Amino acid sequence: MDFMDKTNKYYSLWLGEADILCRPFSGVRWVYSPERNQIQTGYSQQFDIYILFQPERTVISYGENIISEADEIRKQIQTARTFYEVEKSLVSVFGSRCQHFIKYVFDKPEKVLQAASYARLLSPEEYLQFKEFFTANNPGCTDTGWLEPYFMDLVERHLCCGLFSQDLLVSCTDAPDMPYMQDEVQEIGINTLELYREKDYAAQACFTCLKQMLQNGICPQWSTSVHNAASQRLAEKIGFVKYADVITVSLP
């Protein structure tokens, strides 16, 4: 599988111009996209600006809510040469509404093939253990009516991989909804009970999940906040490399 090609196609759809990242170019491209005028599947708000930055190229995708500010943004970033200069310019215009993410591309399938893991696929009969695990990780969530159908769907798609310690589920993967290419790509989510973190359990659960994805012809994806250093370390440990920095702006 060509993981880079799949990832390029996926983020091209995010930007609103099919295959824009599959074509070589340098510099800055501006893309007006209707994608910026709606909330993508799996997200709670729309991204009025979605900027993908790689060392040699930047794509700025924007929608209706930004048209009036577009000229000002162009002026602000026309001399910016690094991602952090672009970010600083956007913060000067939009303040704390700017969010910074790091996107990854899967690059080292040999790590998955060589990895030893005590994690395994969960079965439908283990829903109560999963529910206990979920509520322990999300003590503020009181509405779990959706949880069982979600769990069963994960199990059916071989995406719910967990590690047990003395019959207690302590680390488990999940699968965020994907707005594009749902049958071809899948982002990995991972949660671990607080007392069991820093014990390599999350990596083992992810390795098992990655093996299932690769066997089923699914291209793995990973995304995290720039502030989540633990998630970044885990991504690199299980075979991902940095793909791009992304800045989003969501207006009220």
mmCIF file of C-alpha atoms in Angstrom:
data_model
loop_
_atom_site.group_PDB
_atom_site.id
_atom_site.type_symbol
_atom_site.label_atom_id
_atom_site.label_comp_id
_atom_site.label_asym_id
_atom_site.label_seq_id
_atom_site.Cartn_x
_atom_site.Cartn_y
_atom_site.Cartn_z
ATOM 1 C CA MET A 1 0.000 0.000 0.000
ATOM 2 C CA ASP A 2 1.194 3.512 -0.804
ATOM 3 C CA PHE A 3 0.544 5.187 2.551
ATOM 4 C CA MET A 4 1.758 8.604 1.401
ATOM 5 C CA ASP A 5 -0.510 8.593 -1.653
ATOM 6 C CA LYS A 6 -3.565 7.693 0.438
ATOM 7 C CA THR A 7 -2.712 10.349 2.998
ATOM 8 C CA ASN A 8 -2.172 12.979 0.310
ATOM 9 C CA LYS A 9 -5.575 12.174 -1.170
ATOM 10 C CA TYR A 10 -7.250 12.287 2.226
ATOM 11 C CA TYR A 11 -5.922 15.717 3.163
ATOM 12 C CA SER A 12 -6.550 17.028 -0.353
ATOM 13 C CA LEU A 13 -10.236 16.360 0.288
ATOM 14 C CA TRP A 14 -9.953 18.203 3.598
ATOM 15 C CA LEU A 15 -8.554 21.196 1.727
ATOM 16 C CA GLY A 16 -11.329 21.059 -0.858
ATOM 17 C CA GLU A 17 -9.367 20.405 -4.044
ATOM 18 C CA ALA A 18 -9.063 16.768 -5.045
ATOM 19 C CA ASP A 19 -5.460 15.524 -5.312
ATOM 20 C CA ILE A 20 -3.896 18.966 -4.775
ATOM 21 C CA LEU A 21 -1.329 17.375 -2.452
ATOM 22 C CA CYS A 22 -0.625 14.579 -4.921
ATOM 23 C CA ARG A 23 0.847 17.097 -7.367
ATOM 24 C CA PRO A 24 4.297 18.613 -6.770
ATOM 25 C CA PHE A 25 4.387 22.359 -6.172
ATOM 26 C CA SER A 26 6.106 24.836 -3.902
ATOM 27 C CA GLY A 27 4.940 28.032 -2.291
ATOM 28 C CA VAL A 28 1.449 29.019 -1.152
ATOM 29 C CA ARG A 29 -1.859 27.965 -2.709
ATOM 30 C CA TRP A 30 -5.208 29.495 -1.770
ATOM 31 C CA VAL A 31 -8.327 27.352 -2.134
ATOM 32 C CA TYR A 32 -11.862 28.628 -1.650
ATOM 33 C CA SER A 33 -13.817 25.546 -0.605
ATOM 34 C CA PRO A 34 -17.448 24.802 0.325
ATOM 35 C CA GLU A 35 -15.943 22.307 2.804
ATOM 36 C CA ARG A 36 -15.171 25.289 5.005
ATOM 37 C CA ASN A 37 -18.858 26.233 5.132
ATOM 38 C CA GLN A 38 -19.997 23.028 6.821
ATOM 39 C CA ILE A 39 -19.182 20.818 9.773
ATOM 40 C CA GLN A 40 -17.238 17.736 8.753
ATOM 41 C CA THR A 41 -18.357 14.306 9.945
ATOM 42 C CA GLY A 42 -16.854 13.527 13.336
ATOM 43 C CA TYR A 43 -16.386 17.170 14.365
ATOM 44 C CA SER A 44 -18.478 19.553 16.448
ATOM 45 C CA GLN A 45 -17.678 22.753 14.572
ATOM 46 C CA GLN A 46 -16.735 23.866 11.113
ATOM 47 C CA PHE A 47 -13.238 25.065 10.273
ATOM 48 C CA ASP A 48 -13.512 28.424 8.528
ATOM 49 C CA ILE A 49 -9.789 28.270 7.753
ATOM 50 C CA TYR A 50 -7.814 25.061 7.326
ATOM 51 C CA ILE A 51 -4.127 25.585 6.610
ATOM 52 C CA LEU A 52 -1.821 22.689 5.865
ATOM 53 C CA PHE A 53 1.867 23.540 6.090
ATOM 54 C CA GLN A 54 4.756 21.418 4.854
ATOM 55 C CA PRO A 55 8.362 22.621 4.567
ATOM 56 C CA GLU A 56 8.136 23.467 0.858
ATOM 57 C CA ARG A 57 4.446 24.247 0.440
ATOM 58 C CA THR A 58 1.374 25.635 2.159
ATOM 59 C CA VAL A 59 -2.296 25.299 1.224
ATOM 60 C CA ILE A 60 -4.800 27.727 2.714
ATOM 61 C CA SER A 61 -8.403 26.553 2.470
ATOM 62 C CA TYR A 62 -11.063 29.096 3.442
ATOM 63 C CA GLY A 63 -14.821 29.602 3.264
ATOM 64 C CA GLU A 64 -17.519 32.248 3.230
ATOM 65 C CA ASN A 65 -16.899 33.512 6.758
ATOM 66 C CA ILE A 66 -13.327 34.469 5.893
ATOM 67 C CA ILE A 67 -13.844 36.210 2.551
ATOM 68 C CA SER A 68 -13.882 39.668 4.128
ATOM 69 C CA GLU A 69 -10.630 38.941 5.980
ATOM 70 C CA ALA A 70 -8.891 37.138 3.097
ATOM 71 C CA ASP A 71 -6.995 40.192 1.845
ATOM 72 C CA GLU A 72 -5.777 41.009 5.355
ATOM 73 C CA ILE A 73 -4.635 37.437 5.891
ATOM 74 C CA ARG A 74 -2.743 37.500 2.589
ATOM 75 C CA LYS A 75 -0.951 40.653 3.676
ATOM 76 C CA GLN A 76 -0.132 39.183 7.065
ATOM 77 C CA ILE A 77 1.440 35.988 5.771
ATOM 78 C CA GLN A 78 2.890 37.030 2.411
ATOM 79 C CA THR A 79 6.355 37.405 3.943
ATOM 80 C CA ALA A 80 6.078 34.445 6.325
ATOM 81 C CA ARG A 81 8.663 31.775 5.548
ATOM 82 C CA THR A 82 8.164 29.301 8.381
ATOM 83 C CA PHE A 83 5.120 27.668 9.872
ATOM 84 C CA TYR A 84 5.554 29.584 13.106
ATOM 85 C CA GLU A 85 5.588 32.894 11.240
ATOM 86 C CA VAL A 86 2.316 31.858 9.552
ATOM 87 C CA GLU A 87 0.873 30.861 12.919
ATOM 88 C CA LYS A 88 1.946 34.124 14.536
ATOM 89 C CA SER A 89 0.312 36.100 11.741
ATOM 90 C CA LEU A 90 -2.969 34.221 12.100
ATOM 91 C CA VAL A 91 -2.978 34.603 15.879
ATOM 92 C CA SER A 92 -2.584 38.362 15.384
ATOM 93 C CA VAL A 93 -5.839 38.323 13.382
ATOM 94 C CA PHE A 94 -7.901 35.609 15.104
ATOM 95 C CA GLY A 95 -6.345 35.195 18.557
ATOM 96 C CA SER A 96 -7.119 32.053 20.537
ATOM 97 C CA ARG A 97 -9.486 30.743 17.854
ATOM 98 C CA CYS A 98 -6.408 29.367 16.088
ATOM 99 C CA GLN A 99 -5.731 25.713 16.844
ATOM 100 C CA HIS A 100 -2.498 23.901 15.946
ATOM 101 C CA PHE A 101 -2.413 20.189 15.104
ATOM 102 C CA ILE A 102 0.225 17.776 13.880
ATOM 103 C CA LYS A 103 -0.755 15.256 11.212
ATOM 104 C CA TYR A 104 1.142 12.032 10.607
ATOM 105 C CA VAL A 105 1.617 9.561 7.781
ATOM 106 C CA PHE A 106 2.216 5.864 8.404
ATOM 107 C CA ASP A 107 5.727 5.036 7.261
ATOM 108 C CA LYS A 108 7.110 1.944 8.968
ATOM 109 C CA PRO A 109 4.938 -1.154 8.550
ATOM 110 C CA GLU A 110 7.942 -3.284 9.528
ATOM 111 C CA LYS A 111 7.537 -1.998 13.103
ATOM 112 C CA VAL A 112 4.054 -3.474 13.184
ATOM 113 C CA LEU A 113 5.188 -6.802 11.772
ATOM 114 C CA GLN A 114 8.015 -7.077 14.293
ATOM 115 C CA ALA A 115 6.139 -5.820 17.345
ATOM 116 C CA ALA A 116 5.177 -8.178 20.146
ATOM 117 C CA SER A 117 1.844 -7.352 21.744
ATOM 118 C CA TYR A 118 -0.337 -8.768 24.503
ATOM 119 C CA ALA A 119 -3.311 -6.747 23.284
ATOM 120 C CA ARG A 120 -6.107 -8.447 21.373
ATOM 121 C CA LEU A 121 -9.358 -7.820 19.570
ATOM 122 C CA LEU A 122 -12.343 -7.442 21.867
ATOM 123 C CA SER A 123 -15.443 -9.569 21.314
ATOM 124 C CA PRO A 124 -19.108 -8.503 21.474
ATOM 125 C CA GLU A 125 -19.424 -10.332 24.795
ATOM 126 C CA GLU A 126 -16.933 -7.938 26.404
ATOM 127 C CA TYR A 127 -19.121 -4.851 26.172
ATOM 128 C CA LEU A 128 -19.508 -4.522 29.948
ATOM 129 C CA GLN A 129 -15.737 -4.454 30.400
ATOM 130 C CA PHE A 130 -15.509 -1.810 27.681
ATOM 131 C CA LYS A 131 -18.263 0.242 29.311
ATOM 132 C CA GLU A 132 -16.476 0.087 32.666
ATOM 133 C CA PHE A 133 -13.283 1.191 30.955
ATOM 134 C CA PHE A 134 -15.048 4.039 29.139
ATOM 135 C CA THR A 135 -16.806 5.409 32.218
ATOM 136 C CA ALA A 136 -13.561 5.285 34.215
ATOM 137 C CA ASN A 137 -11.862 7.367 31.512
ATOM 138 C CA ASN A 138 -14.832 9.718 31.089
ATOM 139 C CA PRO A 139 -16.327 10.255 34.567
ATOM 140 C CA GLY A 140 -18.276 13.309 33.425
ATOM 141 C CA CYS A 141 -20.167 11.421 30.699
ATOM 142 C CA THR A 142 -23.611 10.410 31.964
ATOM 143 C CA ASP A 143 -25.274 9.588 28.629
ATOM 144 C CA THR A 144 -23.963 6.243 27.414
ATOM 145 C CA GLY A 145 -26.979 5.157 25.391
ATOM 146 C CA TRP A 146 -24.894 5.428 22.232
ATOM 147 C CA LEU A 147 -21.954 3.465 23.609
ATOM 148 C CA GLU A 148 -23.070 -0.124 22.970
ATOM 149 C CA PRO A 149 -23.890 0.359 19.247
ATOM 150 C CA TYR A 150 -20.581 2.222 18.875
ATOM 151 C CA PHE A 151 -18.696 -0.621 20.561
ATOM 152 C CA MET A 152 -20.384 -3.263 18.417
ATOM 153 C CA ASP A 153 -19.477 -1.359 15.268
ATOM 154 C CA LEU A 154 -15.830 -1.122 16.385
ATOM 155 C CA VAL A 155 -15.759 -4.841 17.098
ATOM 156 C CA GLU A 156 -17.320 -5.682 13.750
ATOM 157 C CA ARG A 157 -14.686 -3.602 11.940
ATOM 158 C CA HIS A 158 -11.830 -5.126 13.991
ATOM 159 C CA LEU A 159 -10.860 -1.721 15.393
ATOM 160 C CA CYS A 160 -11.421 -2.294 19.115
ATOM 161 C CA CYS A 161 -8.134 -3.682 20.407
ATOM 162 C CA GLY A 162 -7.414 -3.786 24.100
ATOM 163 C CA LEU A 163 -4.986 -4.920 26.741
ATOM 164 C CA PHE A 164 -6.163 -6.468 30.006
ATOM 165 C CA SER A 165 -4.478 -6.545 33.393
ATOM 166 C CA GLN A 166 -5.996 -9.140 35.739
ATOM 167 C CA ASP A 167 -9.263 -9.123 33.732
ATOM 168 C CA LEU A 168 -9.436 -5.315 33.815
ATOM 169 C CA LEU A 169 -9.381 -3.545 30.458
ATOM 170 C CA VAL A 170 -6.683 -0.902 30.907
ATOM 171 C CA SER A 171 -5.895 0.342 27.380
ATOM 172 C CA CYS A 172 -8.061 0.237 24.281
ATOM 173 C CA THR A 173 -8.216 1.652 20.761
ATOM 174 C CA ASP A 174 -11.201 3.248 19.108
ATOM 175 C CA ALA A 175 -11.919 4.769 15.708
ATOM 176 C CA PRO A 176 -13.024 8.385 15.228
ATOM 177 C CA ASP A 177 -15.520 9.040 12.441
ATOM 178 C CA MET A 178 -13.772 9.880 9.182
ATOM 179 C CA PRO A 179 -15.208 12.650 6.983
ATOM 180 C CA TYR A 180 -13.656 11.292 3.776
ATOM 181 C CA MET A 181 -12.482 7.985 2.258
ATOM 182 C CA GLN A 182 -14.161 6.008 5.031
ATOM 183 C CA ASP A 183 -13.453 2.660 3.347
ATOM 184 C CA GLU A 184 -9.777 3.460 2.735
ATOM 185 C CA VAL A 185 -8.363 5.364 5.707
ATOM 186 C CA GLN A 186 -8.913 5.313 9.461
ATOM 187 C CA GLU A 187 -7.522 7.388 12.293
ATOM 188 C CA ILE A 188 -6.556 5.489 15.429
ATOM 189 C CA GLY A 189 -7.821 6.643 18.810
ATOM 190 C CA ILE A 190 -6.308 5.301 22.022
ATOM 191 C CA ASN A 191 -7.200 5.625 25.693
ATOM 192 C CA THR A 192 -5.490 4.198 28.776
ATOM 193 C CA LEU A 193 -6.569 4.211 32.409
ATOM 194 C CA GLU A 194 -4.517 6.765 34.320
ATOM 195 C CA LEU A 195 -2.857 4.282 36.680
ATOM 196 C CA TYR A 196 -1.657 2.187 33.728
ATOM 197 C CA ARG A 197 -0.048 4.883 31.602
ATOM 198 C CA GLU A 198 3.669 4.966 30.789
ATOM 199 C CA LYS A 199 3.748 1.150 30.765
ATOM 200 C CA ASP A 200 3.788 0.576 26.989
ATOM 201 C CA TYR A 201 0.176 -0.647 27.055
ATOM 202 C CA ALA A 202 -1.035 2.008 24.596
ATOM 203 C CA ALA A 203 1.659 1.069 22.079
ATOM 204 C CA GLN A 204 0.726 -2.618 22.320
ATOM 205 C CA ALA A 205 -2.971 -1.877 21.744
ATOM 206 C CA CYS A 206 -2.096 0.329 18.772
ATOM 207 C CA PHE A 207 0.205 -2.293 17.253
ATOM 208 C CA THR A 208 -2.601 -4.854 17.372
ATOM 209 C CA CYS A 209 -5.015 -2.372 15.803
ATOM 210 C CA LEU A 210 -2.496 -1.471 13.086
ATOM 211 C CA LYS A 211 -2.056 -5.136 12.192
ATOM 212 C CA GLN A 212 -5.805 -5.451 11.726
ATOM 213 C CA MET A 213 -5.928 -2.330 9.547
ATOM 214 C CA LEU A 214 -3.104 -3.492 7.314
ATOM 215 C CA GLN A 215 -4.671 -6.926 6.919
ATOM 216 C CA ASN A 216 -7.922 -5.259 5.858
ATOM 217 C CA GLY A 217 -6.295 -2.829 3.414
ATOM 218 C CA ILE A 218 -6.945 0.279 5.528
ATOM 219 C CA CYS A 219 -4.411 3.120 5.575
ATOM 220 C CA PRO A 220 -3.800 4.205 9.203
ATOM 221 C CA GLN A 221 -3.952 7.884 10.144
ATOM 222 C CA TRP A 222 -2.799 9.763 13.254
ATOM 223 C CA SER A 223 -3.561 13.298 14.378
ATOM 224 C CA THR A 224 -2.851 15.139 17.600
ATOM 225 C CA SER A 225 -2.662 18.560 19.174
ATOM 226 C CA VAL A 226 0.717 20.272 19.185
ATOM 227 C CA HIS A 227 0.427 20.317 22.981
ATOM 228 C CA ASN A 228 0.040 16.530 23.332
ATOM 229 C CA ALA A 229 3.649 15.400 23.540
ATOM 230 C CA ALA A 230 2.697 11.903 24.736
ATOM 231 C CA SER A 231 0.573 11.322 21.636
ATOM 232 C CA GLN A 232 3.399 12.552 19.417
ATOM 233 C CA ARG A 233 5.886 10.159 21.028
ATOM 234 C CA LEU A 234 3.448 7.278 20.677
ATOM 235 C CA ALA A 235 2.841 8.031 16.992
ATOM 236 C CA GLU A 236 6.560 7.897 16.258
ATOM 237 C CA LYS A 237 7.005 4.737 18.332
ATOM 238 C CA ILE A 238 4.401 2.762 16.385
ATOM 239 C CA GLY A 239 5.548 3.718 12.888
ATOM 240 C CA PHE A 240 4.245 7.175 11.979
ATOM 241 C CA VAL A 241 6.288 10.172 10.828
ATOM 242 C CA LYS A 242 5.249 13.784 10.729
ATOM 243 C CA TYR A 243 3.271 14.690 7.621
ATOM 244 C CA ALA A 244 2.252 18.322 8.173
ATOM 245 C CA ASP A 245 1.360 21.069 10.602
ATOM 246 C CA VAL A 246 -2.253 22.199 10.414
ATOM 247 C CA ILE A 247 -3.800 25.387 11.723
ATOM 248 C CA THR A 248 -7.565 25.721 11.933
ATOM 249 C CA VAL A 249 -9.746 28.706 12.740
ATOM 250 C CA SER A 250 -13.367 28.310 13.830
ATOM 251 C CA LEU A 251 -15.326 31.536 14.074
ATOM 252 C CA PRO A 252 -18.234 31.915 16.509
#
